[in-house]
Amino acid sequence: MAGKKVLIVYAHQEPKSFNGSLLKITVEELTKQGCSVTVSDLYAMQFEPRATRNDIVGPLHNSEAFNYGVETWEAYKRGSLSKDVVEEQKKVQEADLLIFQFPLFWFNMPAILKGWMDRVLVQGFAYDLSKAYDGGLLQGKLSLFSFTTGGSQEMYSKGTISGDIRYILWPMQHGIMHFCGVKVLEPHICYAPACVSEEKRKEMLTAWTQRLKTLWKEEPIDCSPEWYFK
Ligand code: FAD
Ligand code: ZN
């Protein structure tokens, strides 16, 4: 939709990878729709994933015992978070939609992307005391987790060796995005691109292009359905 702002947070080292192709499609299709698209290419940026003292510029709130959560919260209020974190926060603030594009690493996002979550979604900016979940500070935004796997779809269904893939989504969608007040669109999963035929790979890329064409008509999903704890 023309005028919408999209931030793609991308975590793959290789532009020629399948994730690289998915990213390229996303940028092209959304730009064609008139969206303004920003990409945070985390490996290319050499994004710092570690949550350390270096994220606070100047003196600490309590230099006796370092507490990362407290110090970044205080630094956010004082405007003294490190420049790279502030830049990412600005991109998040401006975005209507956050797309996370990555290969699944150990049933999770790659460390560089997890580090982005740890460092950017600071208390005071993304959530606050009693301002979480539906009351989170990033209300009004949408998010979408788009990732690839090594395992096949069969391996990730209920009752099989890897289990239902939807459990992997719980910390990302509910624990991070929903916690910050961001609504979640249906995840997009491309299973085992390295193991399927070239034809199947093209099909997966076409399916993503097609989905993007009607993305703005989609309704957010319930990322915390009851069956999780049954
Ligand atoms: P690539 O290997 O880059 O691409 C697959 C194929 O697609 C390549 O042949 C490439 O040339 C081709 N391709 C690229 N672009 C196009 C195009 N435009 N048209 C046609 N073909 C194209 N997997 C799991 O399932 N669970 C895990 O827990 C897990 N943990 C992992 C942990 C680590 C540390 C690592 C390194 C991997 C792990 N994996 C896991 C596997 C990983 O998720 C997959 O290797 C990854 O998702 C594949 O995506 P890719 O973009 O790297 O694919
Ligand atoms: Zn939820």
mmCIF file of C-alpha atoms and ligand atoms in Angstrom:
data_model
loop_
_atom_site.group_PDB
_atom_site.id
_atom_site.type_symbol
_atom_site.label_atom_id
_atom_site.label_comp_id
_atom_site.label_asym_id
_atom_site.label_seq_id
_atom_site.Cartn_x
_atom_site.Cartn_y
_atom_site.Cartn_z
ATOM 1 C CA MET A 1 0.000 0.000 0.000
ATOM 2 C CA ALA A 2 1.430 3.302 -1.092
ATOM 3 C CA GLY A 3 2.880 5.372 1.724
ATOM 4 C CA LYS A 4 3.332 2.517 4.193
ATOM 5 C CA LYS A 5 6.730 2.259 5.842
ATOM 6 C CA VAL A 6 8.395 -1.108 6.148
ATOM 7 C CA LEU A 7 11.524 -2.062 8.053
ATOM 8 C CA ILE A 8 13.105 -5.380 7.063
ATOM 9 C CA VAL A 9 15.532 -6.717 9.625
ATOM 10 C CA TYR A 10 17.591 -9.207 7.659
ATOM 11 C CA ALA A 11 20.024 -11.755 9.076
ATOM 12 C CA HIS A 12 21.925 -13.702 6.416
ATOM 13 C CA GLN A 13 25.571 -13.387 5.455
ATOM 14 C CA GLU A 14 25.152 -14.149 1.752
ATOM 15 C CA PRO A 15 23.137 -12.109 -0.780
ATOM 16 C CA LYS A 16 22.984 -15.135 -3.133
ATOM 17 C CA SER A 17 21.317 -17.282 -0.454
ATOM 18 C CA PHE A 18 17.666 -18.216 -0.493
ATOM 19 C CA ASN A 19 17.090 -15.679 2.277
ATOM 20 C CA GLY A 20 18.858 -13.134 0.083
ATOM 21 C CA SER A 21 16.440 -13.916 -2.739
ATOM 22 C CA LEU A 22 13.457 -13.578 -0.386
ATOM 23 C CA LEU A 23 14.788 -10.204 0.761
ATOM 24 C CA LYS A 24 15.259 -8.997 -2.806
ATOM 25 C CA ILE A 25 11.692 -9.969 -3.681
ATOM 26 C CA THR A 26 10.325 -8.211 -0.589
ATOM 27 C CA VAL A 27 12.168 -4.985 -1.361
ATOM 28 C CA GLU A 28 11.155 -5.042 -5.039
ATOM 29 C CA GLU A 29 7.506 -5.919 -4.477
ATOM 30 C CA LEU A 30 6.872 -3.516 -1.607
ATOM 31 C CA THR A 31 8.719 -0.691 -3.380
ATOM 32 C CA LYS A 32 6.581 -1.358 -6.455
ATOM 33 C CA GLN A 33 3.506 -0.958 -4.245
ATOM 34 C CA GLY A 34 4.743 2.503 -3.241
ATOM 35 C CA CYS A 35 5.887 1.523 0.237
ATOM 36 C CA SER A 36 8.972 3.098 1.679
ATOM 37 C CA VAL A 37 11.298 0.198 2.505
ATOM 38 C CA THR A 38 14.299 0.263 4.834
ATOM 39 C CA VAL A 39 16.592 -2.728 5.295
ATOM 40 C CA SER A 40 18.756 -3.371 8.331
ATOM 41 C CA ASP A 41 21.191 -5.907 6.867
ATOM 42 C CA LEU A 42 22.650 -7.005 10.186
ATOM 43 C CA TYR A 43 25.719 -8.941 8.995
ATOM 44 C CA ALA A 44 26.614 -6.285 6.415
ATOM 45 C CA MET A 45 26.286 -3.641 9.140
ATOM 46 C CA GLN A 46 28.384 -5.813 11.460
ATOM 47 C CA PHE A 47 25.646 -5.202 13.970
ATOM 48 C CA GLU A 48 26.820 -5.649 17.553
ATOM 49 C CA PRO A 49 24.670 -8.402 19.097
ATOM 50 C CA ARG A 50 26.110 -8.241 22.613
ATOM 51 C CA ALA A 51 24.216 -6.367 25.331
ATOM 52 C CA THR A 52 27.019 -4.609 27.182
ATOM 53 C CA ARG A 53 28.057 -1.513 29.088
ATOM 54 C CA ASN A 54 29.071 0.009 25.709
ATOM 55 C CA ASP A 55 25.388 0.585 24.927
ATOM 56 C CA ILE A 56 25.316 3.434 27.424
ATOM 57 C CA VAL A 57 27.180 6.633 26.562
ATOM 58 C CA GLY A 58 28.681 8.427 29.554
ATOM 59 C CA PRO A 59 28.301 7.702 33.254
ATOM 60 C CA LEU A 60 26.111 4.882 34.528
ATOM 61 C CA HIS A 61 23.061 5.223 36.756
ATOM 62 C CA ASN A 62 24.691 2.761 39.185
ATOM 63 C CA SER A 63 28.330 2.026 38.533
ATOM 64 C CA GLU A 64 28.632 -0.258 41.583
ATOM 65 C CA ALA A 65 26.736 -3.185 40.052
ATOM 66 C CA PHE A 66 25.889 -3.219 36.354
ATOM 67 C CA ASN A 67 22.289 -4.052 35.472
ATOM 68 C CA TYR A 68 21.755 -3.946 31.677
ATOM 69 C CA GLY A 69 17.962 -3.590 31.822
ATOM 70 C CA VAL A 70 18.021 -0.750 34.344
ATOM 71 C CA GLU A 71 20.950 1.053 32.709
ATOM 72 C CA THR A 72 19.463 1.001 29.197
ATOM 73 C CA TRP A 73 16.082 2.106 30.517
ATOM 74 C CA GLU A 74 17.724 5.055 32.319
ATOM 75 C CA ALA A 75 19.921 5.799 29.279
ATOM 76 C CA TYR A 76 16.862 5.793 27.016
ATOM 77 C CA LYS A 77 15.211 8.392 29.262
ATOM 78 C CA ARG A 78 18.392 10.520 29.315
ATOM 79 C CA GLY A 79 18.929 10.109 25.559
ATOM 80 C CA SER A 80 22.282 8.441 26.091
ATOM 81 C CA LEU A 81 21.973 5.088 24.370
ATOM 82 C CA SER A 82 24.668 4.274 21.821
ATOM 83 C CA LYS A 83 24.250 5.631 18.303
ATOM 84 C CA ASP A 84 23.651 2.277 16.585
ATOM 85 C CA VAL A 85 20.802 1.431 18.978
ATOM 86 C CA VAL A 86 19.207 4.869 18.568
ATOM 87 C CA GLU A 87 19.357 4.522 14.766
ATOM 88 C CA GLU A 88 17.539 1.185 14.873
ATOM 89 C CA GLN A 89 14.957 2.569 17.299
ATOM 90 C CA LYS A 90 14.257 5.424 14.860
ATOM 91 C CA LYS A 91 13.682 2.935 12.053
ATOM 92 C CA VAL A 92 11.309 0.925 14.273
ATOM 93 C CA GLN A 93 9.476 4.056 15.371
ATOM 94 C CA GLU A 94 8.836 5.096 11.786
ATOM 95 C CA ALA A 95 7.778 1.667 10.507
ATOM 96 C CA ASP A 96 4.206 0.459 10.050
ATOM 97 C CA LEU A 97 5.436 -3.071 9.443
ATOM 98 C CA LEU A 98 8.512 -4.946 10.690
ATOM 99 C CA ILE A 99 9.580 -7.951 8.637
ATOM 100 C CA PHE A 100 12.205 -10.288 10.103
ATOM 101 C CA GLN A 101 13.947 -12.383 7.420
ATOM 102 C CA PHE A 102 16.331 -15.130 8.568
ATOM 103 C CA PRO A 103 17.333 -18.785 8.472
ATOM 104 C CA LEU A 104 16.269 -20.836 11.497
ATOM 105 C CA PHE A 105 19.252 -21.474 13.801
ATOM 106 C CA TRP A 106 18.731 -24.019 16.585
ATOM 107 C CA PHE A 107 14.950 -23.609 16.615
ATOM 108 C CA ASN A 108 15.447 -19.876 16.932
ATOM 109 C CA MET A 109 16.593 -16.719 15.209
ATOM 110 C CA PRO A 110 20.337 -16.242 14.530
ATOM 111 C CA ALA A 111 22.238 -14.648 17.438
ATOM 112 C CA ILE A 112 22.788 -11.413 15.509
ATOM 113 C CA LEU A 113 19.018 -10.947 15.192
ATOM 114 C CA LYS A 114 18.378 -11.943 18.795
ATOM 115 C CA GLY A 115 21.008 -9.340 19.711
ATOM 116 C CA TRP A 116 19.038 -6.767 17.717
ATOM 117 C CA MET A 117 15.946 -7.612 19.803
ATOM 118 C CA ASP A 118 17.946 -7.470 23.054
ATOM 119 C CA ARG A 119 19.548 -4.103 22.318
ATOM 120 C CA VAL A 120 16.896 -2.206 20.356
ATOM 121 C CA LEU A 121 13.678 -3.088 22.189
ATOM 122 C CA VAL A 122 14.674 -1.283 25.361
ATOM 123 C CA GLN A 123 12.372 -0.581 28.306
ATOM 124 C CA GLY A 124 10.871 2.892 27.955
ATOM 125 C CA PHE A 125 11.027 2.575 24.168
ATOM 126 C CA ALA A 126 9.249 -0.704 23.407
ATOM 127 C CA TYR A 127 7.504 -1.477 26.693
ATOM 128 C CA ASP A 128 7.381 -0.124 30.209
ATOM 129 C CA LEU A 129 6.083 -0.882 33.650
ATOM 130 C CA SER A 130 2.523 -2.116 33.127
ATOM 131 C CA LYS A 131 2.810 -1.176 29.445
ATOM 132 C CA ALA A 132 3.210 -4.565 27.861
ATOM 133 C CA TYR A 133 1.317 -6.934 25.557
ATOM 134 C CA ASP A 134 -1.785 -5.099 24.285
ATOM 135 C CA GLY A 135 -0.539 -2.033 26.171
ATOM 136 C CA GLY A 136 3.018 -2.257 24.776
ATOM 137 C CA LEU A 137 4.593 0.970 23.559
ATOM 138 C CA LEU A 138 4.886 -0.103 19.898
ATOM 139 C CA GLN A 139 1.130 -0.363 19.397
ATOM 140 C CA GLY A 140 -0.196 0.284 15.908
ATOM 141 C CA LYS A 141 2.610 -1.638 14.205
ATOM 142 C CA LEU A 142 2.558 -5.000 12.466
ATOM 143 C CA SER A 143 5.258 -7.654 12.325
ATOM 144 C CA LEU A 144 5.967 -10.738 10.270
ATOM 145 C CA PHE A 145 8.520 -13.488 10.838
ATOM 146 C CA SER A 146 9.719 -14.872 7.500
ATOM 147 C CA PHE A 147 12.248 -17.680 7.779
ATOM 148 C CA THR A 148 13.748 -20.706 6.143
ATOM 149 C CA THR A 149 14.578 -24.079 7.651
ATOM 150 C CA GLY A 150 16.929 -26.983 7.059
ATOM 151 C CA GLY A 151 14.235 -29.468 8.065
ATOM 152 C CA SER A 152 11.270 -30.408 5.897
ATOM 153 C CA GLN A 153 7.656 -29.498 6.592
ATOM 154 C CA GLU A 154 6.966 -33.128 7.513
ATOM 155 C CA MET A 155 9.639 -32.956 10.233
ATOM 156 C CA TYR A 156 7.934 -29.902 11.702
ATOM 157 C CA SER A 157 4.408 -31.158 12.081
ATOM 158 C CA LYS A 158 2.695 -32.353 15.241
ATOM 159 C CA GLY A 159 3.766 -35.779 16.432
ATOM 160 C CA THR A 160 6.925 -35.896 14.313
ATOM 161 C CA ILE A 161 10.592 -35.708 15.245
ATOM 162 C CA SER A 162 10.986 -31.915 15.430
ATOM 163 C CA GLY A 163 7.474 -31.200 16.682
ATOM 164 C CA ASP A 164 4.957 -28.551 15.685
ATOM 165 C CA ILE A 165 6.869 -25.526 14.356
ATOM 166 C CA ARG A 166 4.340 -23.195 15.920
ATOM 167 C CA TYR A 167 6.010 -23.728 19.309
ATOM 168 C CA ILE A 168 9.175 -22.126 17.925
ATOM 169 C CA LEU A 169 7.128 -19.046 17.122
ATOM 170 C CA TRP A 170 5.868 -18.550 20.673
ATOM 171 C CA PRO A 171 8.923 -16.669 22.038
ATOM 172 C CA MET A 172 9.310 -14.564 18.887
ATOM 173 C CA GLN A 173 5.703 -13.646 18.242
ATOM 174 C CA HIS A 174 4.206 -13.624 21.724
ATOM 175 C CA GLY A 175 7.275 -13.130 23.934
ATOM 176 C CA ILE A 176 8.798 -10.303 21.906
ATOM 177 C CA MET A 177 6.416 -8.678 19.408
ATOM 178 C CA HIS A 178 3.137 -9.004 21.297
ATOM 179 C CA PHE A 179 4.929 -8.044 24.537
ATOM 180 C CA CYS A 180 5.908 -4.760 22.862
ATOM 181 C CA GLY A 181 2.353 -4.199 21.600
ATOM 182 C CA VAL A 182 3.137 -5.126 17.987
ATOM 183 C CA LYS A 183 0.514 -7.183 16.178
ATOM 184 C CA VAL A 184 1.645 -10.285 14.324
ATOM 185 C CA LEU A 185 0.832 -11.430 10.802
ATOM 186 C CA GLU A 186 0.882 -15.099 9.797
ATOM 187 C CA PRO A 187 4.539 -16.249 9.721
ATOM 188 C CA HIS A 188 6.040 -17.195 6.380
ATOM 189 C CA ILE A 189 8.082 -20.376 6.401
ATOM 190 C CA CYS A 190 10.062 -21.747 3.463
ATOM 191 C CA TYR A 191 10.957 -25.306 4.340
ATOM 192 C CA ALA A 192 14.318 -26.816 3.380
ATOM 193 C CA PRO A 193 15.194 -24.668 0.363
ATOM 194 C CA ALA A 194 18.585 -26.401 0.127
ATOM 195 C CA CYS A 195 17.020 -29.857 -0.234
ATOM 196 C CA VAL A 196 14.178 -29.282 -2.682
ATOM 197 C CA SER A 197 14.250 -29.049 -6.491
ATOM 198 C CA GLU A 198 14.990 -25.834 -8.345
ATOM 199 C CA GLU A 199 11.369 -25.861 -9.470
ATOM 200 C CA LYS A 200 10.110 -26.072 -5.882
ATOM 201 C CA ARG A 201 12.439 -23.223 -4.894
ATOM 202 C CA LYS A 202 11.009 -21.027 -7.672
ATOM 203 C CA GLU A 203 7.511 -21.978 -6.490
ATOM 204 C CA MET A 204 8.341 -20.884 -2.949
ATOM 205 C CA LEU A 205 9.661 -17.548 -4.206
ATOM 206 C CA THR A 206 6.555 -17.023 -6.335
ATOM 207 C CA ALA A 207 4.310 -17.862 -3.375
ATOM 208 C CA TRP A 208 6.047 -15.168 -1.296
ATOM 209 C CA THR A 209 5.700 -12.619 -4.111
ATOM 210 C CA GLN A 210 2.002 -13.462 -4.364
ATOM 211 C CA ARG A 211 1.502 -13.156 -0.623
ATOM 212 C CA LEU A 212 3.166 -9.732 -0.591
ATOM 213 C CA LYS A 213 0.689 -8.477 -3.187
ATOM 214 C CA THR A 214 -2.199 -8.777 -0.717
ATOM 215 C CA LEU A 215 -0.247 -8.438 2.521
ATOM 216 C CA TRP A 216 -1.927 -5.206 3.565
ATOM 217 C CA LYS A 217 -5.339 -6.884 3.469
ATOM 218 C CA GLU A 218 -4.293 -9.500 6.016
ATOM 219 C CA GLU A 219 -5.612 -9.483 9.582
ATOM 220 C CA PRO A 220 -3.221 -10.079 12.485
ATOM 221 C CA ILE A 221 -3.249 -13.566 13.981
ATOM 222 C CA ASP A 222 -3.758 -14.572 17.614
ATOM 223 C CA CYS A 223 -0.186 -15.362 18.653
ATOM 224 C CA SER A 224 -1.218 -16.766 22.013
ATOM 225 C CA PRO A 225 -3.983 -19.269 21.258
ATOM 226 C CA GLU A 226 -5.181 -21.506 24.079
ATOM 227 C CA TRP A 227 -3.777 -24.728 22.668
ATOM 228 C CA TYR A 228 -0.225 -23.679 23.529
ATOM 229 C CA PHE A 229 -0.687 -24.747 27.130
ATOM 230 C CA LYS A 230 -2.966 -27.711 26.656
HETATM 231 P P1 FAD B 1 20.715 -21.484 0.891
HETATM 232 O O1 FAD B 1 21.497 -22.695 1.274
HETATM 233 O O2 FAD B 1 21.412 -20.192 0.701
HETATM 234 O O3 FAD B 1 19.817 -21.708 -0.341
HETATM 235 C C1 FAD B 1 19.271 -22.964 -0.676
HETATM 236 C C2 FAD B 1 19.382 -23.102 -2.182
HETATM 237 O O4 FAD B 1 18.575 -22.103 -2.828
HETATM 238 C C3 FAD B 1 20.828 -22.870 -2.702
HETATM 239 O O5 FAD B 1 21.128 -23.879 -3.626
HETATM 240 C C4 FAD B 1 20.728 -21.513 -3.392
HETATM 241 O O6 FAD B 1 21.648 -21.388 -4.459
HETATM 242 C C5 FAD B 1 19.295 -21.549 -3.899
HETATM 243 N N1 FAD B 1 18.753 -20.241 -4.289
HETATM 244 C C6 FAD B 1 19.023 -19.020 -3.785
HETATM 245 N N2 FAD B 1 18.344 -18.088 -4.444
HETATM 246 C C7 FAD B 1 17.602 -18.728 -5.393
HETATM 247 C C8 FAD B 1 16.698 -18.294 -6.394
HETATM 248 N N3 FAD B 1 16.417 -17.009 -6.562
HETATM 249 N N4 FAD B 1 16.118 -19.223 -7.163
HETATM 250 C C9 FAD B 1 16.391 -20.544 -6.998
HETATM 251 N N5 FAD B 1 17.253 -21.014 -6.103
HETATM 252 C C10 FAD B 1 17.855 -20.106 -5.277
HETATM 253 N N6 FAD B 1 17.495 -25.875 10.357
HETATM 254 C C11 FAD B 1 16.420 -26.302 11.041
HETATM 255 O O7 FAD B 1 15.444 -26.737 10.438
HETATM 256 N N7 FAD B 1 16.373 -26.229 12.399
HETATM 257 C C12 FAD B 1 17.388 -25.739 13.133
HETATM 258 O O8 FAD B 1 17.292 -25.694 14.350
HETATM 259 C C13 FAD B 1 18.555 -25.295 12.432
HETATM 260 N N8 FAD B 1 19.608 -24.800 13.107
HETATM 261 C C14 FAD B 1 20.697 -24.333 12.411
HETATM 262 C C15 FAD B 1 21.761 -23.778 13.135
HETATM 263 C C16 FAD B 1 22.851 -23.280 12.459
HETATM 264 C C17 FAD B 1 23.964 -22.660 13.243
HETATM 265 C C18 FAD B 1 22.905 -23.349 11.054
HETATM 266 C C19 FAD B 1 24.108 -22.832 10.303
HETATM 267 C C20 FAD B 1 21.859 -23.892 10.334
HETATM 268 C C21 FAD B 1 20.728 -24.392 10.997
HETATM 269 N N9 FAD B 1 19.651 -24.912 10.313
HETATM 270 C C22 FAD B 1 18.556 -25.372 11.011
HETATM 271 C C23 FAD B 1 19.607 -24.925 8.839
HETATM 272 C C24 FAD B 1 19.234 -23.563 8.283
HETATM 273 O O9 FAD B 1 18.009 -23.131 8.808
HETATM 274 C C25 FAD B 1 19.131 -23.627 6.741
HETATM 275 O O10 FAD B 1 20.402 -23.982 6.259
HETATM 276 C C26 FAD B 1 18.676 -22.315 6.158
HETATM 277 O O11 FAD B 1 17.394 -22.000 6.621
HETATM 278 C C27 FAD B 1 18.632 -22.359 4.637
HETATM 279 O O12 FAD B 1 18.422 -21.053 4.140
HETATM 280 P P2 FAD B 1 19.533 -20.288 3.251
HETATM 281 O O13 FAD B 1 18.998 -18.973 2.849
HETATM 282 O O14 FAD B 1 20.838 -20.301 3.971
HETATM 283 O O15 FAD B 1 19.572 -21.287 2.034
HETATM 284 ZN ZN ZN B 2 0.422 -13.137 21.802
#
